[in-house]
mmCIF file of N, CA and C in Angstrom:
data_model
loop_
_atom_site.group_PDB
_atom_site.id
_atom_site.type_symbol
_atom_site.label_atom_id
_atom_site.label_comp_id
_atom_site.label_asym_id
_atom_site.label_seq_id
_atom_site.Cartn_x
_atom_site.Cartn_y
_atom_site.Cartn_z
ATOM 1 N N UNK B 1 -1.493 82.566 64.339
ATOM 2 C CA UNK B 1 0.262 82.057 64.639
ATOM 3 C C UNK B 1 0.365 81.469 64.321
ATOM 4 N N UNK B 2 1.673 82.430 63.004
ATOM 5 C CA UNK B 2 2.216 81.984 61.861
ATOM 6 C C UNK B 2 3.384 81.448 61.961
ATOM 7 N N UNK B 3 2.662 80.271 61.007
ATOM 8 C CA UNK B 3 4.456 78.764 60.743
ATOM 9 C C UNK B 3 5.168 79.291 60.019
ATOM 10 N N UNK B 4 4.721 80.162 58.698
ATOM 11 C CA UNK B 4 5.533 80.696 57.668
ATOM 12 C C UNK B 4 5.876 82.353 57.557
ATOM 13 N N UNK B 5 6.230 82.644 57.985
ATOM 14 C CA UNK B 5 6.652 83.846 57.967
ATOM 15 C C UNK B 5 6.893 84.846 57.004
ATOM 16 N N UNK B 6 7.637 84.070 55.712
ATOM 17 C CA UNK B 6 7.407 84.961 54.908
ATOM 18 C C UNK B 6 8.412 83.525 54.004
ATOM 19 N N UNK B 7 7.693 83.412 52.486
ATOM 20 C CA UNK B 7 8.190 82.385 51.246
ATOM 21 C C UNK B 7 8.001 83.303 50.677
ATOM 22 N N UNK B 8 9.628 84.026 50.247
ATOM 23 C CA UNK B 8 9.874 84.927 48.632
ATOM 24 C C UNK B 8 9.599 84.236 47.561
ATOM 25 N N UNK B 9 9.175 84.301 46.243
ATOM 26 C CA UNK B 9 9.623 83.673 45.092
ATOM 27 C C UNK B 9 10.360 84.739 44.578
ATOM 28 N N UNK B 10 11.333 85.079 44.106
ATOM 29 C CA UNK B 10 12.584 86.293 43.022
ATOM 30 C C UNK B 10 11.964 86.838 42.720
ATOM 31 N N UNK B 11 10.738 85.990 41.570
ATOM 32 C CA UNK B 11 10.553 86.839 40.589
ATOM 33 C C UNK B 11 9.003 87.570 40.749
ATOM 34 N N UNK B 12 8.709 87.003 42.130
ATOM 35 C CA UNK B 12 7.401 88.037 42.995
ATOM 36 C C UNK B 12 7.727 87.660 43.809
ATOM 37 N N UNK B 13 6.636 89.282 44.366
ATOM 38 C CA UNK B 13 6.957 89.180 45.496
ATOM 39 C C UNK B 13 6.213 88.450 47.027
ATOM 40 N N UNK B 14 5.932 87.488 46.891
ATOM 41 C CA UNK B 14 4.943 86.561 47.562
ATOM 42 C C UNK B 14 5.813 85.748 49.270
ATOM 43 N N UNK B 15 4.563 85.601 49.795
ATOM 44 C CA UNK B 15 4.254 85.212 51.283
ATOM 45 C C UNK B 15 2.958 84.453 51.473
ATOM 46 N N UNK B 16 3.528 83.666 52.566
ATOM 47 C CA UNK B 16 2.168 83.128 53.138
ATOM 48 C C UNK B 16 1.466 84.036 53.992
ATOM 49 N N UNK B 17 0.662 83.775 54.383
ATOM 50 C CA UNK B 17 -0.191 84.672 55.866
ATOM 51 C C UNK B 17 -1.903 83.090 56.748
ATOM 52 N N UNK B 18 -0.917 82.769 58.025
ATOM 53 C CA UNK B 18 -1.770 82.161 58.091
ATOM 54 C C UNK B 18 -3.107 83.424 59.618
ATOM 55 N N UNK B 19 -4.409 83.139 59.140
ATOM 56 C CA UNK B 19 -5.290 83.440 59.276
ATOM 57 C C UNK B 19 -5.655 82.760 61.026
ATOM 58 N N UNK B 20 -5.911 82.419 62.036
ATOM 59 C CA UNK B 20 -5.733 81.540 62.964
ATOM 60 C C UNK B 20 -7.369 81.239 63.964
ATOM 61 N N UNK B 21 -7.644 81.400 63.623
ATOM 62 C CA UNK B 21 -9.469 80.999 64.837
ATOM 63 C C UNK B 21 -9.206 79.493 65.254
ATOM 64 N N UNK B 22 -10.325 79.667 66.698
ATOM 65 C CA UNK B 22 -10.063 78.476 67.452
ATOM 66 C C UNK B 22 -11.269 77.443 66.295
ATOM 67 N N UNK B 23 -12.245 78.064 65.550
ATOM 68 C CA UNK B 23 -13.201 77.100 64.886
ATOM 69 C C UNK B 23 -12.228 77.104 62.691
ATOM 70 N N UNK B 24 -11.264 78.279 62.047
ATOM 71 C CA UNK B 24 -11.498 78.529 61.271
ATOM 72 C C UNK B 24 -10.101 78.754 60.966
ATOM 73 N N UNK B 25 -9.261 77.960 59.955
ATOM 74 C CA UNK B 25 -7.109 78.842 59.417
ATOM 75 C C UNK B 25 -7.522 79.291 58.476
ATOM 76 N N UNK B 26 -6.949 80.520 57.556
ATOM 77 C CA UNK B 26 -7.049 80.830 56.307
ATOM 78 C C UNK B 26 -5.630 81.089 56.260
ATOM 79 N N UNK B 27 -5.102 80.108 54.656
ATOM 80 C CA UNK B 27 -4.019 79.904 54.686
ATOM 81 C C UNK B 27 -3.868 81.414 53.603
ATOM 82 N N UNK B 28 -2.825 82.359 53.501
ATOM 83 C CA UNK B 28 -3.286 83.467 52.640
ATOM 84 C C UNK B 28 -2.063 83.907 51.104
ATOM 85 N N UNK B 29 -2.239 83.507 50.370
ATOM 86 C CA UNK B 29 -1.098 84.114 49.619
ATOM 87 C C UNK B 29 -0.968 85.527 49.516
ATOM 88 N N UNK B 30 0.137 86.442 49.573
ATOM 89 C CA UNK B 30 -0.092 87.326 49.119
ATOM 90 C C UNK B 30 1.523 87.825 48.949
ATOM 91 N N UNK B 31 0.919 89.028 47.094
ATOM 92 C CA UNK B 31 2.070 89.337 46.764
ATOM 93 C C UNK B 31 2.030 90.978 46.624
ATOM 94 N N UNK B 32 2.676 92.061 47.047
ATOM 95 C CA UNK B 32 3.266 93.007 47.071
ATOM 96 C C UNK B 32 1.740 93.810 47.694
ATOM 97 N N UNK B 33 1.139 92.976 49.034
ATOM 98 C CA UNK B 33 0.528 93.823 50.131
ATOM 99 C C UNK B 33 -1.006 92.900 49.378
ATOM 100 N N UNK B 34 -0.872 92.314 47.654
ATOM 101 C CA UNK B 34 -2.427 92.250 47.290
ATOM 102 C C UNK B 34 -2.899 90.647 47.469
ATOM 103 N N UNK B 35 -4.063 90.132 47.875
ATOM 104 C CA UNK B 35 -3.958 88.547 48.441
ATOM 105 C C UNK B 35 -4.642 88.125 46.437
ATOM 106 N N UNK B 36 -3.684 87.288 46.584
ATOM 107 C CA UNK B 36 -3.895 86.596 45.047
ATOM 108 C C UNK B 36 -4.774 84.711 45.003
ATOM 109 N N UNK B 37 -4.665 84.277 46.583
ATOM 110 C CA UNK B 37 -4.959 83.522 47.069
ATOM 111 C C UNK B 37 -5.363 82.902 47.922
ATOM 112 N N UNK B 38 -5.938 82.360 47.743
ATOM 113 C CA UNK B 38 -6.805 82.006 50.099
ATOM 114 C C UNK B 38 -7.056 80.367 50.400
ATOM 115 N N UNK B 39 -7.088 80.098 50.861
ATOM 116 C CA UNK B 39 -6.904 77.789 51.348
ATOM 117 C C UNK B 39 -7.740 78.753 52.768
ATOM 118 N N UNK B 40 -9.182 77.813 52.782
ATOM 119 C CA UNK B 40 -9.827 77.665 53.778
ATOM 120 C C UNK B 40 -9.975 76.792 54.006
ATOM 121 N N UNK B 41 -9.661 76.496 55.420
ATOM 122 C CA UNK B 41 -9.727 74.896 56.358
ATOM 123 C C UNK B 41 -10.665 75.127 57.501
ATOM 124 N N UNK B 42 -11.343 74.127 57.835
ATOM 125 C CA UNK B 42 -12.570 74.267 58.927
ATOM 126 C C UNK B 42 -11.822 72.713 59.653
ATOM 127 N N UNK B 43 -11.348 73.478 60.763
ATOM 128 C CA UNK B 43 -10.726 72.195 62.201
ATOM 129 C C UNK B 43 -12.592 71.998 62.591
ATOM 130 N N UNK B 44 -11.982 70.587 62.194
ATOM 131 C CA UNK B 44 -12.869 69.778 63.777
ATOM 132 C C UNK B 44 -11.689 69.478 64.797
ATOM 133 N N UNK B 45 -11.484 70.251 66.006
ATOM 134 C CA UNK B 45 -10.930 68.876 66.892
ATOM 135 C C UNK B 45 -11.695 68.439 67.659
ATOM 136 N N UNK B 46 -13.146 68.178 67.427
ATOM 137 C CA UNK B 46 -13.335 67.431 68.305
ATOM 138 C C UNK B 46 -13.016 65.872 67.379
ATOM 139 N N UNK B 47 -12.796 65.393 66.169
ATOM 140 C CA UNK B 47 -12.237 64.666 65.872
ATOM 141 C C UNK B 47 -10.898 64.724 65.414
ATOM 142 N N UNK B 48 -10.074 65.776 65.576
ATOM 143 C CA UNK B 48 -8.459 65.589 65.448
ATOM 144 C C UNK B 48 -8.161 66.090 64.264
ATOM 145 N N UNK B 49 -9.058 66.647 63.143
ATOM 146 C CA UNK B 49 -9.242 66.656 61.601
ATOM 147 C C UNK B 49 -9.610 68.454 60.820
ATOM 148 N N UNK B 50 -8.434 68.366 59.722
ATOM 149 C CA UNK B 50 -8.861 69.750 59.336
ATOM 150 C C UNK B 50 -9.338 69.528 57.949
ATOM 151 N N UNK B 51 -10.586 70.264 57.508
ATOM 152 C CA UNK B 51 -11.292 70.158 56.064
ATOM 153 C C UNK B 51 -11.017 71.097 56.014
ATOM 154 N N UNK B 52 -10.947 70.795 54.489
ATOM 155 C CA UNK B 52 -10.282 71.824 53.520
ATOM 156 C C UNK B 52 -11.507 71.807 52.696
ATOM 157 N N UNK B 53 -12.407 73.818 53.129
ATOM 158 C CA UNK B 53 -13.714 73.875 52.914
ATOM 159 C C UNK B 53 -13.387 74.319 50.727
ATOM 160 N N UNK B 54 -12.075 75.110 50.858
ATOM 161 C CA UNK B 54 -11.783 75.840 48.860
ATOM 162 C C UNK B 54 -11.044 76.721 49.191
ATOM 163 N N UNK B 55 -10.417 76.283 47.843
ATOM 164 C CA UNK B 55 -9.180 76.899 48.022
ATOM 165 C C UNK B 55 -9.511 77.704 46.449
ATOM 166 N N UNK B 56 -9.059 78.700 46.592
ATOM 167 C CA UNK B 56 -9.270 80.378 45.779
ATOM 168 C C UNK B 56 -7.944 81.038 45.075
ATOM 169 N N UNK B 57 -8.366 81.052 43.825
ATOM 170 C CA UNK B 57 -7.261 82.774 42.965
ATOM 171 C C UNK B 57 -7.954 83.447 42.761
ATOM 172 N N UNK B 58 -8.118 84.561 42.865
ATOM 173 C CA UNK B 58 -8.482 85.681 42.951
ATOM 174 C C UNK B 58 -7.567 86.806 41.974
ATOM 175 N N UNK B 59 -6.678 86.162 41.303
ATOM 176 C CA UNK B 59 -5.759 86.712 39.959
ATOM 177 C C UNK B 59 -5.954 84.814 39.652
ATOM 178 N N UNK B 60 -5.632 85.763 38.215
ATOM 179 C CA UNK B 60 -5.081 85.284 37.862
ATOM 180 C C UNK B 60 -3.924 84.488 36.054
ATOM 181 N N UNK B 61 -3.864 84.149 35.395
ATOM 182 C CA UNK B 61 -2.989 83.876 34.883
ATOM 183 C C UNK B 61 -1.453 83.857 35.191
ATOM 184 N N UNK B 62 -0.388 85.376 35.682
ATOM 185 C CA UNK B 62 0.456 85.785 36.519
ATOM 186 C C UNK B 62 1.129 84.337 37.296
ATOM 187 N N UNK B 63 -0.096 84.094 37.767
ATOM 188 C CA UNK B 63 0.080 83.125 38.795
ATOM 189 C C UNK B 63 0.144 81.742 39.096
ATOM 190 N N UNK B 64 -1.078 81.185 37.359
ATOM 191 C CA UNK B 64 -0.974 80.649 36.987
ATOM 192 C C UNK B 64 0.016 79.540 37.457
ATOM 193 N N UNK B 65 0.007 78.286 37.695
ATOM 194 C CA UNK B 65 1.776 76.880 37.379
ATOM 195 C C UNK B 65 2.773 77.364 38.146
ATOM 196 N N UNK B 66 2.377 78.166 39.396
ATOM 197 C CA UNK B 66 4.032 78.984 39.421
ATOM 198 C C UNK B 66 4.201 77.925 41.329
ATOM 199 N N UNK B 67 3.145 77.373 41.444
ATOM 200 C CA UNK B 67 3.255 76.447 42.977
ATOM 201 C C UNK B 67 2.687 77.437 44.014
ATOM 202 N N UNK B 68 1.122 77.718 43.878
ATOM 203 C CA UNK B 68 1.177 78.552 45.282
ATOM 204 C C UNK B 68 0.723 77.575 45.590
ATOM 205 N N UNK B 69 -0.180 76.617 45.371
ATOM 206 C CA UNK B 69 -1.602 75.405 44.901
ATOM 207 C C UNK B 69 -0.469 74.539 46.710
ATOM 208 N N UNK B 70 1.661 74.347 45.617
ATOM 209 C CA UNK B 70 1.734 73.493 46.619
ATOM 210 C C UNK B 70 2.608 74.047 47.925
ATOM 211 N N UNK B 71 2.622 75.443 47.477
ATOM 212 C CA UNK B 71 3.414 76.495 49.021
ATOM 213 C C UNK B 71 2.192 75.983 50.007
ATOM 214 N N UNK B 72 1.001 76.729 49.609
ATOM 215 C CA UNK B 72 0.086 76.569 51.133
ATOM 216 C C UNK B 72 -0.878 75.205 51.155
ATOM 217 N N UNK B 73 -0.800 74.048 50.147
ATOM 218 C CA UNK B 73 -0.451 73.185 50.996
ATOM 219 C C UNK B 73 0.781 72.117 51.503
ATOM 220 N N UNK B 74 1.765 71.857 50.934
ATOM 221 C CA UNK B 74 2.741 72.158 52.535
ATOM 222 C C UNK B 74 3.189 72.898 53.773
ATOM 223 N N UNK B 75 1.925 73.911 53.533
ATOM 224 C CA UNK B 75 1.767 75.227 54.612
ATOM 225 C C UNK B 75 0.991 74.255 55.415
ATOM 226 N N UNK B 76 -0.482 73.322 55.183
ATOM 227 C CA UNK B 76 -1.189 73.168 56.070
ATOM 228 C C UNK B 76 -0.772 71.959 56.510
ATOM 229 N N UNK B 77 0.184 70.880 55.455
ATOM 230 C CA UNK B 77 0.460 70.422 56.254
ATOM 231 C C UNK B 77 0.914 70.285 57.342
ATOM 232 N N UNK B 78 2.254 70.743 56.930
ATOM 233 C CA UNK B 78 2.824 71.432 58.050
ATOM 234 C C UNK B 78 2.032 71.754 59.431
ATOM 235 N N UNK B 79 1.218 72.299 59.152
ATOM 236 C CA UNK B 79 0.498 73.045 60.490
ATOM 237 C C UNK B 79 -0.025 71.827 60.908
ATOM 238 N N UNK B 80 -1.442 70.705 60.528
ATOM 239 C CA UNK B 80 -1.495 69.965 61.465
ATOM 240 C C UNK B 80 -0.606 69.112 62.182
ATOM 241 N N UNK B 81 0.782 68.347 61.309
ATOM 242 C CA UNK B 81 1.729 67.949 62.338
ATOM 243 C C UNK B 81 1.957 68.867 63.415
ATOM 244 N N UNK B 82 3.046 70.313 63.570
ATOM 245 C CA UNK B 82 2.513 71.028 64.761
ATOM 246 C C UNK B 82 1.156 70.975 65.226
ATOM 247 N N UNK B 83 0.019 71.167 65.048
ATOM 248 C CA UNK B 83 -0.646 70.997 66.204
ATOM 249 C C UNK B 83 -1.828 69.938 66.068
ATOM 250 N N UNK B 84 -0.720 68.515 65.883
ATOM 251 C CA UNK B 84 -1.609 67.460 66.743
ATOM 252 C C UNK B 84 -3.062 66.832 66.020
ATOM 253 N N UNK B 85 -3.053 67.296 65.294
ATOM 254 C CA UNK B 85 -4.568 66.929 63.796
ATOM 255 C C UNK B 85 -3.856 65.580 63.099
ATOM 256 N N UNK B 86 -4.561 64.469 62.723
ATOM 257 C CA UNK B 86 -4.629 64.003 62.737
ATOM 258 C C UNK B 86 -5.079 63.072 61.509
ATOM 259 N N UNK B 87 -5.987 63.791 60.659
ATOM 260 C CA UNK B 87 -6.387 63.795 59.341
ATOM 261 C C UNK B 87 -6.391 65.061 58.183
ATOM 262 N N UNK B 88 -6.481 65.154 57.306
ATOM 263 C CA UNK B 88 -7.147 66.273 56.300
ATOM 264 C C UNK B 88 -7.967 65.500 55.000
ATOM 265 N N UNK B 89 -9.280 66.472 55.766
ATOM 266 C CA UNK B 89 -10.530 65.460 54.545
ATOM 267 C C UNK B 89 -11.212 67.316 54.112
ATOM 268 N N UNK B 90 -11.455 66.379 52.373
ATOM 269 C CA UNK B 90 -12.181 68.111 51.700
ATOM 270 C C UNK B 90 -12.992 66.574 51.084
ATOM 271 N N UNK B 91 -13.740 67.408 49.736
ATOM 272 C CA UNK B 91 -15.176 67.060 49.207
ATOM 273 C C UNK B 91 -14.316 67.891 47.766
ATOM 274 N N UNK B 92 -14.135 66.908 46.904
ATOM 275 C CA UNK B 92 -14.373 67.641 44.924
ATOM 276 C C UNK B 92 -15.410 67.428 45.383
ATOM 277 N N UNK B 93 -15.915 68.575 43.665
ATOM 278 C CA UNK B 93 -16.609 69.446 43.636
ATOM 279 C C UNK B 93 -17.145 68.900 42.150
ATOM 280 N N UNK B 94 -18.517 68.550 41.032
ATOM 281 C CA UNK B 94 -18.886 68.485 39.972
ATOM 282 C C UNK B 94 -18.263 70.006 39.245
ATOM 283 N N UNK B 95 -18.046 71.194 40.738
ATOM 284 C CA UNK B 95 -18.180 72.258 39.194
ATOM 285 C C UNK B 95 -16.878 72.683 39.116
ATOM 286 N N UNK B 96 -15.971 71.767 39.702
ATOM 287 C CA UNK B 96 -14.328 71.576 39.080
ATOM 288 C C UNK B 96 -14.554 70.976 37.903
ATOM 289 N N UNK B 97 -15.094 70.053 37.296
ATOM 290 C CA UNK B 97 -14.459 69.166 36.931
ATOM 291 C C UNK B 97 -13.606 69.339 35.048
ATOM 292 N N UNK B 98 -13.943 71.034 35.455
ATOM 293 C CA UNK B 98 -13.541 70.797 33.624
ATOM 294 C C UNK B 98 -11.550 70.837 33.859
ATOM 295 N N UNK B 99 -11.632 71.115 34.981
ATOM 296 C CA UNK B 99 -9.761 70.436 35.147
ATOM 297 C C UNK B 99 -9.561 69.131 36.448
ATOM 298 N N UNK B 100 -10.345 67.719 36.481
ATOM 299 C CA UNK B 100 -10.500 66.588 37.247
ATOM 300 C C UNK B 100 -9.663 65.671 37.911
ATOM 301 N N UNK B 101 -8.798 65.806 36.641
ATOM 302 C CA UNK B 101 -7.197 65.292 36.298
ATOM 303 C C UNK B 101 -6.260 65.922 36.893
ATOM 304 N N UNK B 102 -6.392 67.335 36.852
ATOM 305 C CA UNK B 102 -5.302 68.199 37.603
ATOM 306 C C UNK B 102 -5.290 67.985 39.157
ATOM 307 N N UNK B 103 -6.647 68.278 39.395
ATOM 308 C CA UNK B 103 -6.981 68.512 40.909
ATOM 309 C C UNK B 103 -6.558 66.769 41.478
ATOM 310 N N UNK B 104 -6.404 65.546 40.961
ATOM 311 C CA UNK B 104 -6.825 63.970 41.383
ATOM 312 C C UNK B 104 -5.090 64.509 41.563
ATOM 313 N N UNK B 105 -4.518 64.339 40.630
ATOM 314 C CA UNK B 105 -2.853 64.720 40.897
ATOM 315 C C UNK B 105 -1.951 65.165 41.761
ATOM 316 N N UNK B 106 -3.078 66.637 42.086
ATOM 317 C CA UNK B 106 -1.994 67.530 43.062
ATOM 318 C C UNK B 106 -2.805 67.041 44.394
ATOM 319 N N UNK B 107 -3.656 66.128 44.533
ATOM 320 C CA UNK B 107 -3.846 65.720 46.110
ATOM 321 C C UNK B 107 -3.244 64.702 45.926
ATOM 322 N N UNK B 108 -3.070 63.909 45.066
ATOM 323 C CA UNK B 108 -3.077 61.903 45.486
ATOM 324 C C UNK B 108 -1.168 62.971 45.052
ATOM 325 N N UNK B 109 -0.093 63.785 44.549
ATOM 326 C CA UNK B 109 0.748 64.217 45.465
ATOM 327 C C UNK B 109 1.312 64.473 46.392
ATOM 328 N N UNK B 110 0.674 65.017 47.144
ATOM 329 C CA UNK B 110 0.472 65.177 48.821
ATOM 330 C C UNK B 110 -0.227 63.569 49.432
ATOM 331 N N UNK B 111 -0.100 62.273 49.427
ATOM 332 C CA UNK B 111 -0.732 61.115 49.265
ATOM 333 C C UNK B 111 -1.982 61.706 49.841
ATOM 334 N N UNK B 112 -3.065 61.923 49.303
ATOM 335 C CA UNK B 112 -4.285 62.130 49.753
ATOM 336 C C UNK B 112 -4.663 60.749 49.231
ATOM 337 N N UNK B 113 -6.280 60.444 49.820
ATOM 338 C CA UNK B 113 -6.663 59.221 49.275
ATOM 339 C C UNK B 113 -8.042 60.093 48.487
ATOM 340 N N UNK B 114 -8.611 59.417 47.325
ATOM 341 C CA UNK B 114 -9.997 59.624 46.862
ATOM 342 C C UNK B 114 -10.449 58.736 46.293
ATOM 343 N N UNK B 115 -11.635 59.336 47.278
ATOM 344 C CA UNK B 115 -12.523 57.928 47.108
ATOM 345 C C UNK B 115 -14.052 58.536 46.128
ATOM 346 N N UNK B 116 -14.536 57.452 45.726
ATOM 347 C CA UNK B 116 -15.762 58.224 44.691
ATOM 348 C C UNK B 116 -17.358 58.398 45.690
ATOM 349 N N UNK B 117 -18.238 58.484 45.674
ATOM 350 C CA UNK B 117 -19.101 59.575 45.872
ATOM 351 C C UNK B 117 -20.282 59.627 44.446
ATOM 352 N N UNK B 118 -20.622 58.113 44.505
ATOM 353 C CA UNK B 118 -21.001 58.610 42.630
ATOM 354 C C UNK B 118 -22.235 58.443 43.077
ATOM 355 N N UNK B 119 -22.418 58.118 44.829
ATOM 356 C CA UNK B 119 -24.324 57.963 45.179
ATOM 357 C C UNK B 119 -25.026 58.621 45.336
ATOM 358 N N UNK B 120 -24.056 60.100 46.172
ATOM 359 C CA UNK B 120 -24.281 61.545 46.197
ATOM 360 C C UNK B 120 -25.503 61.872 45.387
ATOM 361 N N UNK B 121 -26.357 62.706 45.412
ATOM 362 C CA UNK B 121 -26.909 63.593 45.045
ATOM 363 C C UNK B 121 -26.232 64.690 45.005
ATOM 364 N N UNK B 122 -25.510 65.522 45.356
ATOM 365 C CA UNK B 122 -25.106 66.798 45.367
ATOM 366 C C UNK B 122 -24.052 67.352 44.362
ATOM 367 N N UNK B 123 -23.224 68.448 44.885
ATOM 368 C CA UNK B 123 -22.486 68.377 43.826
ATOM 369 C C UNK B 123 -21.578 68.050 43.679
ATOM 370 N N UNK B 124 -21.305 66.995 44.959
ATOM 371 C CA UNK B 124 -19.379 66.171 45.178
ATOM 372 C C UNK B 124 -19.489 65.019 44.415
ATOM 373 N N UNK B 125 -17.997 64.991 43.925
ATOM 374 C CA UNK B 125 -18.174 63.303 42.956
ATOM 375 C C UNK B 125 -17.378 62.437 43.756
ATOM 376 N N UNK B 126 -16.643 63.200 45.072
ATOM 377 C CA UNK B 126 -14.952 62.191 46.008
ATOM 378 C C UNK B 126 -15.031 63.338 46.603
ATOM 379 N N UNK B 127 -14.583 62.632 47.731
ATOM 380 C CA UNK B 127 -13.873 62.956 48.968
ATOM 381 C C UNK B 127 -12.839 62.807 48.953
ATOM 382 N N UNK B 128 -11.319 63.462 49.597
ATOM 383 C CA UNK B 128 -10.093 63.032 50.413
ATOM 384 C C UNK B 128 -10.480 63.210 51.729
ATOM 385 N N UNK B 129 -8.534 62.140 51.489
ATOM 386 C CA UNK B 129 -8.146 62.234 53.133
ATOM 387 C C UNK B 129 -6.699 61.873 53.110
ATOM 388 N N UNK B 130 -6.294 62.445 53.682
ATOM 389 C CA UNK B 130 -5.034 62.308 54.300
ATOM 390 C C UNK B 130 -4.775 61.894 55.260
ATOM 391 N N UNK B 131 -4.157 61.013 56.376
ATOM 392 C CA UNK B 131 -3.139 60.680 57.142
ATOM 393 C C UNK B 131 -2.265 61.170 57.675
ATOM 394 N N UNK B 132 -2.441 62.201 58.762
ATOM 395 C CA UNK B 132 -0.714 62.733 58.895
ATOM 396 C C UNK B 132 -0.756 62.201 60.355
#
């Protein structure tokens, strides 16, 4: 399924591609046939929930702070609405502590609630949740 066939940036030939299966959704950002970023989403159909597994950047500098994460998140929210999902969830990892403030800002601007889970023993320090 393709929600957004092509979103072109005038300076870069960027478009989004959705790879959709029964259990996993990949939102890929392509520039001149090269994948530069990807959001991995797990479908919890029994809970009517999408779970953000990871957001990956395969290329640095040129694409940094260009709104690519925003494009992917807008696409995910549109997909959730079109497919009657009621919630998007995820976890924040201590691996990303270096840019924790930026991550919190990113998720909050899309209406996510950030819930600290300091009592856990793994590398997760918070969960995120957005009702659709």
